[in-house]
Amino acid sequence: MSKTVELGRERITTAALRQMKTKGERIAMITAYDYPTARILDEAGAEILLIGDSLGNVVLGYENTLAVTVEDIIHHTKAVARGARRAMVVADMPFMSYQVSVAEALRNAGRFLQEAGAQAVKLEGGASVVDRVETMTGAGIPVIGHLGLTPQSVHQLGGYRVQGKTSAAAQKIIDDARCLEEAGAFSIVLECVPMELAAAVTQAISIPTIGIGAGAGCDGQVLVIHDLCGLTSGHTPKFVKVYADLGSAMSQAAGHYIREVKSGEFPAREHSFTMPASESAELNGLYGGGRKSEASGSGKSR
Ligand code: KIV
């Protein structure tokens, strides 16, 4: 077992992830977009926190990921990086941040490490992005590839469909995975591909595969935090397992609070501040006691 894995709380490195593959230890990756979530997921033991461009769907309310910008990912990566002590922080390169040119791709990837505090970047595509991956890894930027369903190509793919269902399409994905490994990628996300194909890719390359909708034959798994915590509205994809119903819990808590505000039950005395009795008596003398509440107090005081 590597020093990193033994000591447990040291930062997860690309070498540690590769060792996990060798030893058959599964890698847990989860998306995160803010500081409190990053802290919770880091302490829960996730090896990788991904600031996915799914940010667009689950946090910013867009229909797809295409509107997410470099600045959006930098802003949210900074927050996640402040909350993650052990997990590797990976910034997802958004649409048009790496497609235009190799130089632009390198410049943007560098910003995620230098300004935002990520330890690695992820980008979508196979042979078509190999020159980007080579340049980034050559510059010391660890890269995760992303094959199968690549959401930034949703319009070209004609929707969010399972990819690699024919043996020819599957072979292309295996070839792409080999190209990415050769170009220096340290891991590959496989999204929405048949489990047989994901297992074949996992066998064909020596870097870890991380699946989402790709079955149990990958070296690790990734889910969007809003999906696994029941915070996503609308259709839940087949590959998602909902581990908690935080959406209902939040809705119940907010409804309870609203009812208590309207009934006057909240805030109670224990949530309020008081004045010394003599000062209170003098104030009552001046103003006749005022409203039922006994003290003002800014909501910012803690
Ligand atoms: O943007 C994202 O959250 C992702 C994961 C689903 C892998 O790319």
CSV table of C-alpha atoms and ligand atoms in Angstrom, one decimal:
chain,number,residue,atom,x,y,z
A,1,MET,CA,0.0,0.0,0.0
A,2,SER,CA,1.4,3.5,-0.9
A,3,LYS,CA,2.3,6.0,1.8
A,4,THR,CA,-0.6,8.2,0.7
A,5,VAL,CA,-3.2,5.4,1.1
A,6,GLU,CA,-1.7,4.2,4.4
A,7,LEU,CA,-1.6,7.6,6.1
A,8,GLY,CA,-5.2,8.2,5.0
A,9,ARG,CA,-5.5,11.9,5.3
A,10,GLU,CA,-2.8,13.0,2.9
A,11,ARG,CA,-3.8,14.5,-0.4
A,12,ILE,CA,-4.9,11.9,-3.0
A,13,THR,CA,-2.4,11.9,-5.9
A,14,THR,CA,-2.5,10.5,-9.4
A,15,ALA,CA,-0.1,7.8,-8.2
A,16,ALA,CA,-2.3,6.8,-5.3
A,17,LEU,CA,-5.3,6.4,-7.7
A,18,ARG,CA,-3.2,4.2,-10.1
A,19,GLN,CA,-2.2,2.1,-7.1
A,20,MET,CA,-5.8,1.7,-6.1
A,21,LYS,CA,-6.5,0.3,-9.6
A,22,THR,CA,-3.6,-2.1,-9.2
A,23,LYS,CA,-4.8,-3.3,-5.8
A,24,GLY,CA,-8.4,-3.5,-6.9
A,25,GLU,CA,-9.6,-0.8,-4.5
A,26,ARG,CA,-12.5,1.1,-5.9
A,27,ILE,CA,-12.3,4.9,-6.3
A,28,ALA,CA,-15.2,7.1,-5.2
A,29,MET,CA,-15.6,10.4,-7.0
A,30,ILE,CA,-18.5,12.8,-6.4
A,31,THR,CA,-19.3,16.2,-7.8
A,32,ALA,CA,-19.1,19.3,-5.5
A,33,TYR,CA,-19.7,22.9,-6.2
A,34,ASP,CA,-19.4,24.7,-2.9
A,35,TYR,CA,-17.4,24.8,0.3
A,36,PRO,CA,-19.8,23.1,2.8
A,37,THR,CA,-20.5,20.2,0.5
A,38,ALA,CA,-16.8,19.8,-0.3
A,39,ARG,CA,-16.0,19.6,3.5
A,40,ILE,CA,-18.7,17.0,4.0
A,41,LEU,CA,-17.7,14.8,1.0
A,42,ASP,CA,-14.0,15.1,1.9
A,43,GLU,CA,-14.6,14.0,5.4
A,44,ALA,CA,-16.8,11.2,4.2
A,45,GLY,CA,-13.8,9.8,2.3
A,46,ALA,CA,-14.4,10.6,-1.4
A,47,GLU,CA,-11.1,10.3,-3.3
A,48,ILE,CA,-12.0,12.8,-6.0
A,49,LEU,CA,-14.2,15.9,-5.9
A,50,LEU,CA,-15.2,17.0,-9.4
A,51,ILE,CA,-16.4,20.5,-10.1
A,52,GLY,CA,-18.4,19.2,-13.0
A,53,ASP,CA,-19.9,21.4,-15.7
A,54,SER,CA,-23.1,19.7,-14.5
A,55,LEU,CA,-23.0,22.9,-12.3
A,56,GLY,CA,-25.0,24.3,-15.2
A,57,ASN,CA,-27.9,21.9,-14.7
A,58,VAL,CA,-28.0,21.3,-11.0
A,59,VAL,CA,-26.9,24.6,-9.5
A,60,LEU,CA,-27.3,27.3,-12.1
A,61,GLY,CA,-30.6,26.1,-13.6
A,62,TYR,CA,-29.6,25.8,-17.2
A,63,GLU,CA,-31.0,23.2,-19.5
A,64,ASN,CA,-27.6,21.7,-20.4
A,65,THR,CA,-23.9,22.3,-19.7
A,66,LEU,CA,-23.2,24.5,-22.7
A,67,ALA,CA,-23.6,27.9,-21.0
A,68,VAL,CA,-21.1,27.1,-18.2
A,69,THR,CA,-18.1,29.4,-18.5
A,70,VAL,CA,-14.4,29.2,-17.3
A,71,GLU,CA,-15.2,31.9,-14.8
A,72,ASP,CA,-18.1,29.8,-13.4
A,73,ILE,CA,-15.9,26.8,-12.9
A,74,ILE,CA,-13.1,28.9,-11.4
A,75,HIS,CA,-15.5,30.5,-8.9
A,76,HIS,CA,-16.9,27.2,-7.7
A,77,THR,CA,-13.6,25.4,-7.8
A,78,LYS,CA,-12.1,28.0,-5.4
A,79,ALA,CA,-14.9,27.2,-2.9
A,80,VAL,CA,-14.5,23.4,-3.2
A,81,ALA,CA,-10.7,23.7,-2.9
A,82,ARG,CA,-11.1,25.6,0.4
A,83,GLY,CA,-13.2,22.7,1.7
A,84,ALA,CA,-11.2,19.7,0.5
A,85,ARG,CA,-8.2,18.6,2.5
A,86,ARG,CA,-7.6,15.1,1.3
A,87,ALA,CA,-9.7,14.6,-1.9
A,88,MET,CA,-8.2,15.5,-5.2
A,89,VAL,CA,-10.0,18.5,-6.6
A,90,VAL,CA,-10.7,18.2,-10.3
A,91,ALA,CA,-12.0,21.1,-12.4
A,92,ASP,CA,-14.2,20.2,-15.4
A,93,MET,CA,-13.2,22.2,-18.5
A,94,PRO,CA,-16.4,23.7,-19.9
A,95,PHE,CA,-17.6,23.9,-23.5
A,96,MET,CA,-15.3,26.1,-25.6
A,97,SER,CA,-12.6,26.3,-23.1
A,98,TYR,CA,-10.4,23.7,-24.9
A,99,GLN,CA,-12.0,23.2,-28.3
A,100,VAL,CA,-10.7,26.4,-30.1
A,101,SER,CA,-6.9,25.8,-29.9
A,102,VAL,CA,-4.3,23.9,-28.0
A,103,ALA,CA,-2.9,27.1,-26.7
A,104,GLU,CA,-6.2,28.3,-25.3
A,105,ALA,CA,-6.8,24.9,-23.8
A,106,LEU,CA,-3.5,25.0,-22.0
A,107,ARG,CA,-4.0,28.5,-20.8
A,108,ASN,CA,-7.5,27.7,-19.4
A,109,ALA,CA,-6.3,24.4,-17.8
A,110,GLY,CA,-3.5,26.4,-16.1
A,111,ARG,CA,-6.0,28.8,-14.7
A,112,PHE,CA,-7.9,26.0,-12.9
A,113,LEU,CA,-4.7,25.0,-11.1
A,114,GLN,CA,-3.1,28.4,-10.6
A,115,GLU,CA,-6.2,30.6,-9.8
A,116,ALA,CA,-8.8,28.1,-8.6
A,117,GLY,CA,-6.7,25.6,-6.6
A,118,ALA,CA,-7.6,22.4,-8.5
A,119,GLN,CA,-5.1,19.6,-8.7
A,120,ALA,CA,-6.3,18.3,-12.1
A,121,VAL,CA,-8.7,19.0,-15.0
A,122,LYS,CA,-11.1,16.9,-16.9
A,123,LEU,CA,-12.1,17.3,-20.6
A,124,GLU,CA,-14.4,15.5,-22.9
A,125,GLY,CA,-13.4,13.6,-26.1
A,126,GLY,CA,-10.9,11.0,-27.4
A,127,ALA,CA,-8.6,11.2,-30.4
A,128,SER,CA,-9.8,14.8,-31.2
A,129,VAL,CA,-8.4,16.1,-27.9
A,130,VAL,CA,-5.2,14.0,-27.7
A,131,ASP,CA,-3.1,17.0,-28.7
A,132,ARG,CA,-4.6,19.1,-25.8
A,133,VAL,CA,-4.0,16.3,-23.3
A,134,GLU,CA,-0.4,15.8,-24.4
A,135,THR,CA,0.3,19.6,-24.1
A,136,MET,CA,-1.4,19.8,-20.7
A,137,THR,CA,0.3,16.8,-19.2
A,138,GLY,CA,3.6,18.0,-20.8
A,139,ALA,CA,3.1,21.2,-18.8
A,140,GLY,CA,2.5,19.3,-15.6
A,141,ILE,CA,-1.3,19.5,-15.5
A,142,PRO,CA,-2.9,16.1,-14.6
A,143,VAL,CA,-5.8,15.3,-16.9
A,144,ILE,CA,-8.9,13.1,-16.7
A,145,GLY,CA,-10.5,12.1,-20.0
A,146,HIS,CA,-14.2,11.6,-20.6
A,147,LEU,CA,-15.6,9.2,-23.1
A,148,GLY,CA,-19.0,7.7,-24.0
A,149,LEU,CA,-21.8,10.1,-23.5
A,150,THR,CA,-20.1,13.5,-23.6
A,151,PRO,CA,-22.8,16.1,-22.6
A,152,GLN,CA,-21.0,19.0,-24.3
A,153,SER,CA,-21.8,17.3,-27.6
A,154,VAL,CA,-25.5,16.8,-26.8
A,155,HIS,CA,-26.7,18.5,-30.0
A,156,GLN,CA,-24.4,16.4,-32.1
A,157,LEU,CA,-25.3,13.2,-30.3
A,158,GLY,CA,-29.0,14.0,-30.7
A,159,GLY,CA,-29.8,13.8,-27.0
A,160,TYR,CA,-28.5,12.0,-23.9
A,161,ARG,CA,-28.2,8.5,-25.2
A,162,VAL,CA,-26.2,5.4,-24.2
A,163,GLN,CA,-23.1,5.3,-26.5
A,164,GLY,CA,-21.0,2.4,-27.8
A,165,LYS,CA,-23.8,-0.1,-28.2
A,166,THR,CA,-22.5,-1.6,-31.5
A,167,SER,CA,-19.1,-3.4,-31.6
A,168,ALA,CA,-17.8,-0.8,-34.0
A,169,ALA,CA,-18.8,2.1,-31.7
A,170,ALA,CA,-17.4,0.2,-28.8
A,171,GLN,CA,-14.1,-0.4,-30.6
A,172,LYS,CA,-13.8,3.4,-31.3
A,173,ILE,CA,-14.2,4.1,-27.5
A,174,ILE,CA,-11.6,1.5,-26.6
A,175,ASP,CA,-9.2,3.1,-29.2
A,176,ASP,CA,-10.0,6.6,-27.8
A,177,ALA,CA,-9.2,5.3,-24.3
A,178,ARG,CA,-5.9,4.0,-25.4
A,179,CYS,CA,-5.1,7.3,-27.1
A,180,LEU,CA,-5.9,9.2,-24.0
A,181,GLU,CA,-3.7,6.9,-21.9
A,182,GLU,CA,-0.8,7.3,-24.3
A,183,ALA,CA,-1.2,11.1,-24.3
A,184,GLY,CA,-0.7,11.0,-20.5
A,185,ALA,CA,-4.3,11.1,-19.0
A,186,PHE,CA,-4.2,9.6,-15.5
A,187,SER,CA,-7.9,8.4,-15.5
A,188,ILE,CA,-10.9,8.3,-17.8
A,189,VAL,CA,-14.6,8.9,-17.0
A,190,LEU,CA,-16.9,6.5,-18.9
A,191,GLU,CA,-20.4,7.9,-19.1
A,192,CYS,CA,-23.5,5.9,-20.2
A,193,VAL,CA,-21.9,3.0,-22.0
A,194,PRO,CA,-22.8,-0.7,-21.8
A,195,MET,CA,-21.3,-2.4,-18.8
A,196,GLU,CA,-19.5,-4.9,-21.1
A,197,LEU,CA,-17.8,-2.1,-22.9
A,198,ALA,CA,-16.8,-0.3,-19.7
A,199,ALA,CA,-15.3,-3.6,-18.4
A,200,ALA,CA,-13.4,-4.0,-21.7
A,201,VAL,CA,-11.9,-0.5,-21.5
A,202,THR,CA,-11.0,-1.1,-17.9
A,203,GLN,CA,-9.1,-4.2,-18.9
A,204,ALA,CA,-7.5,-2.5,-22.0
A,205,ILE,CA,-5.8,0.4,-20.1
A,206,SER,CA,-3.6,0.6,-17.0
A,207,ILE,CA,-5.1,4.0,-15.8
A,208,PRO,CA,-8.3,3.9,-13.7
A,209,THR,CA,-11.7,4.2,-15.3
A,210,ILE,CA,-14.4,6.0,-13.4
A,211,GLY,CA,-18.0,5.0,-14.5
A,212,ILE,CA,-21.3,6.8,-14.4
A,213,GLY,CA,-24.0,4.7,-16.0
A,214,ALA,CA,-21.2,2.2,-17.0
A,215,GLY,CA,-21.7,-0.7,-14.6
A,216,ALA,CA,-19.7,-2.2,-11.9
A,217,GLY,CA,-16.7,-3.2,-14.1
A,218,CYS,CA,-15.0,0.2,-13.7
A,219,ASP,CA,-12.2,1.0,-11.3
A,220,GLY,CA,-14.4,3.7,-9.6
A,221,GLN,CA,-17.7,5.4,-9.8
A,222,VAL,CA,-18.9,9.0,-10.0
A,223,LEU,CA,-22.3,10.5,-9.3
A,224,VAL,CA,-23.6,14.1,-9.2
A,225,ILE,CA,-24.1,15.0,-5.5
A,226,HIS,CA,-27.6,16.5,-6.2
A,227,ASP,CA,-28.7,13.2,-7.7
A,228,LEU,CA,-27.4,11.0,-4.9
A,229,CYS,CA,-28.8,13.2,-2.2
A,230,GLY,CA,-32.3,13.5,-3.8
A,231,LEU,CA,-31.9,17.2,-4.6
A,232,THR,CA,-32.5,17.0,-8.4
A,233,SER,CA,-36.0,17.8,-9.6
A,234,GLY,CA,-37.6,16.0,-12.5
A,235,HIS,CA,-36.4,12.8,-14.2
A,236,THR,CA,-33.9,10.7,-12.3
A,237,PRO,CA,-31.6,8.8,-14.8
A,238,LYS,CA,-31.6,5.0,-14.6
A,239,PHE,CA,-27.9,4.9,-13.5
A,240,VAL,CA,-28.5,7.1,-10.4
A,241,LYS,CA,-29.0,5.6,-6.9
A,242,VAL,CA,-30.7,8.1,-4.6
A,243,TYR,CA,-29.1,7.6,-1.2
A,244,ALA,CA,-31.0,10.3,0.8
A,245,ASP,CA,-34.1,12.4,0.3
A,246,LEU,CA,-32.6,15.7,1.2
A,247,GLY,CA,-35.0,17.5,-1.2
A,248,SER,CA,-38.0,16.4,1.0
A,249,ALA,CA,-36.1,17.1,4.2
A,250,MET,CA,-35.3,20.7,3.0
A,251,SER,CA,-38.8,21.3,1.9
A,252,GLN,CA,-40.2,20.1,5.2
A,253,ALA,CA,-37.8,22.2,7.2
A,254,ALA,CA,-38.5,25.3,5.1
A,255,GLY,CA,-42.3,24.7,5.4
A,256,HIS,CA,-42.0,24.3,9.2
A,257,TYR,CA,-40.0,27.5,9.5
A,258,ILE,CA,-42.5,29.5,7.3
A,259,ARG,CA,-45.4,28.3,9.4
A,260,GLU,CA,-43.7,29.2,12.6
A,261,VAL,CA,-42.7,32.7,11.3
A,262,LYS,CA,-46.3,33.3,10.4
A,263,SER,CA,-47.7,32.0,13.7
A,264,GLY,CA,-45.1,34.0,15.7
A,265,GLU,CA,-43.7,30.8,17.3
A,266,PHE,CA,-40.3,31.6,15.8
A,267,PRO,CA,-38.1,33.2,17.1
A,268,ALA,CA,-38.6,32.0,20.7
A,269,ARG,CA,-37.0,33.5,23.7
A,270,GLU,CA,-33.9,31.2,23.3
A,271,HIS,CA,-33.3,32.6,19.8
A,272,SER,CA,-33.4,36.2,21.0
A,273,PHE,CA,-31.0,38.6,22.8
A,274,THR,CA,-32.0,40.5,26.0
A,275,MET,CA,-31.0,43.8,27.7
A,276,PRO,CA,-30.1,44.2,31.3
A,277,ALA,CA,-33.4,44.5,33.3
A,278,SER,CA,-32.7,48.2,34.3
A,279,GLU,CA,-32.2,49.2,30.7
A,280,SER,CA,-35.2,47.3,29.5
A,281,ALA,CA,-37.4,49.0,32.2
A,282,GLU,CA,-36.1,52.4,31.0
A,283,LEU,CA,-36.8,51.6,27.4
A,284,ASN,CA,-40.3,50.4,28.3
A,285,GLY,CA,-40.9,53.6,30.2
A,286,LEU,CA,-39.9,55.6,27.0
A,287,TYR,CA,-41.7,53.4,24.4
A,288,GLY,CA,-44.2,51.4,26.4
A,289,GLY,CA,-42.7,48.0,25.7
A,290,GLY,CA,-43.0,47.9,21.9
A,291,ARG,CA,-43.7,44.7,20.1
A,292,LYS,CA,-43.7,41.2,21.7
A,293,SER,CA,-40.1,40.5,20.8
A,294,GLU,CA,-37.6,41.4,23.4
A,295,ALA,CA,-34.6,42.3,21.5
A,296,SER,CA,-33.4,43.3,18.1
A,297,GLY,CA,-30.4,41.4,16.8
A,298,SER,CA,-29.0,41.2,13.4
A,299,GLY,CA,-29.4,37.8,11.7
A,300,LYS,CA,-25.7,38.0,11.1
A,301,SER,CA,-24.8,37.7,14.9
A,302,ARG,CA,-23.9,34.1,15.8
B,1,KIV,O1,-20.1,17.4,-15.2
B,1,KIV,C1,-20.2,16.4,-14.5
B,1,KIV,O2,-20.7,16.3,-13.4
B,1,KIV,C2,-19.5,15.2,-15.1
B,1,KIV,C3,-19.7,13.9,-14.4
B,1,KIV,C4,-21.1,13.4,-14.6
B,1,KIV,C5,-18.7,12.9,-14.7
B,1,KIV,O3,-18.9,15.3,-16.1
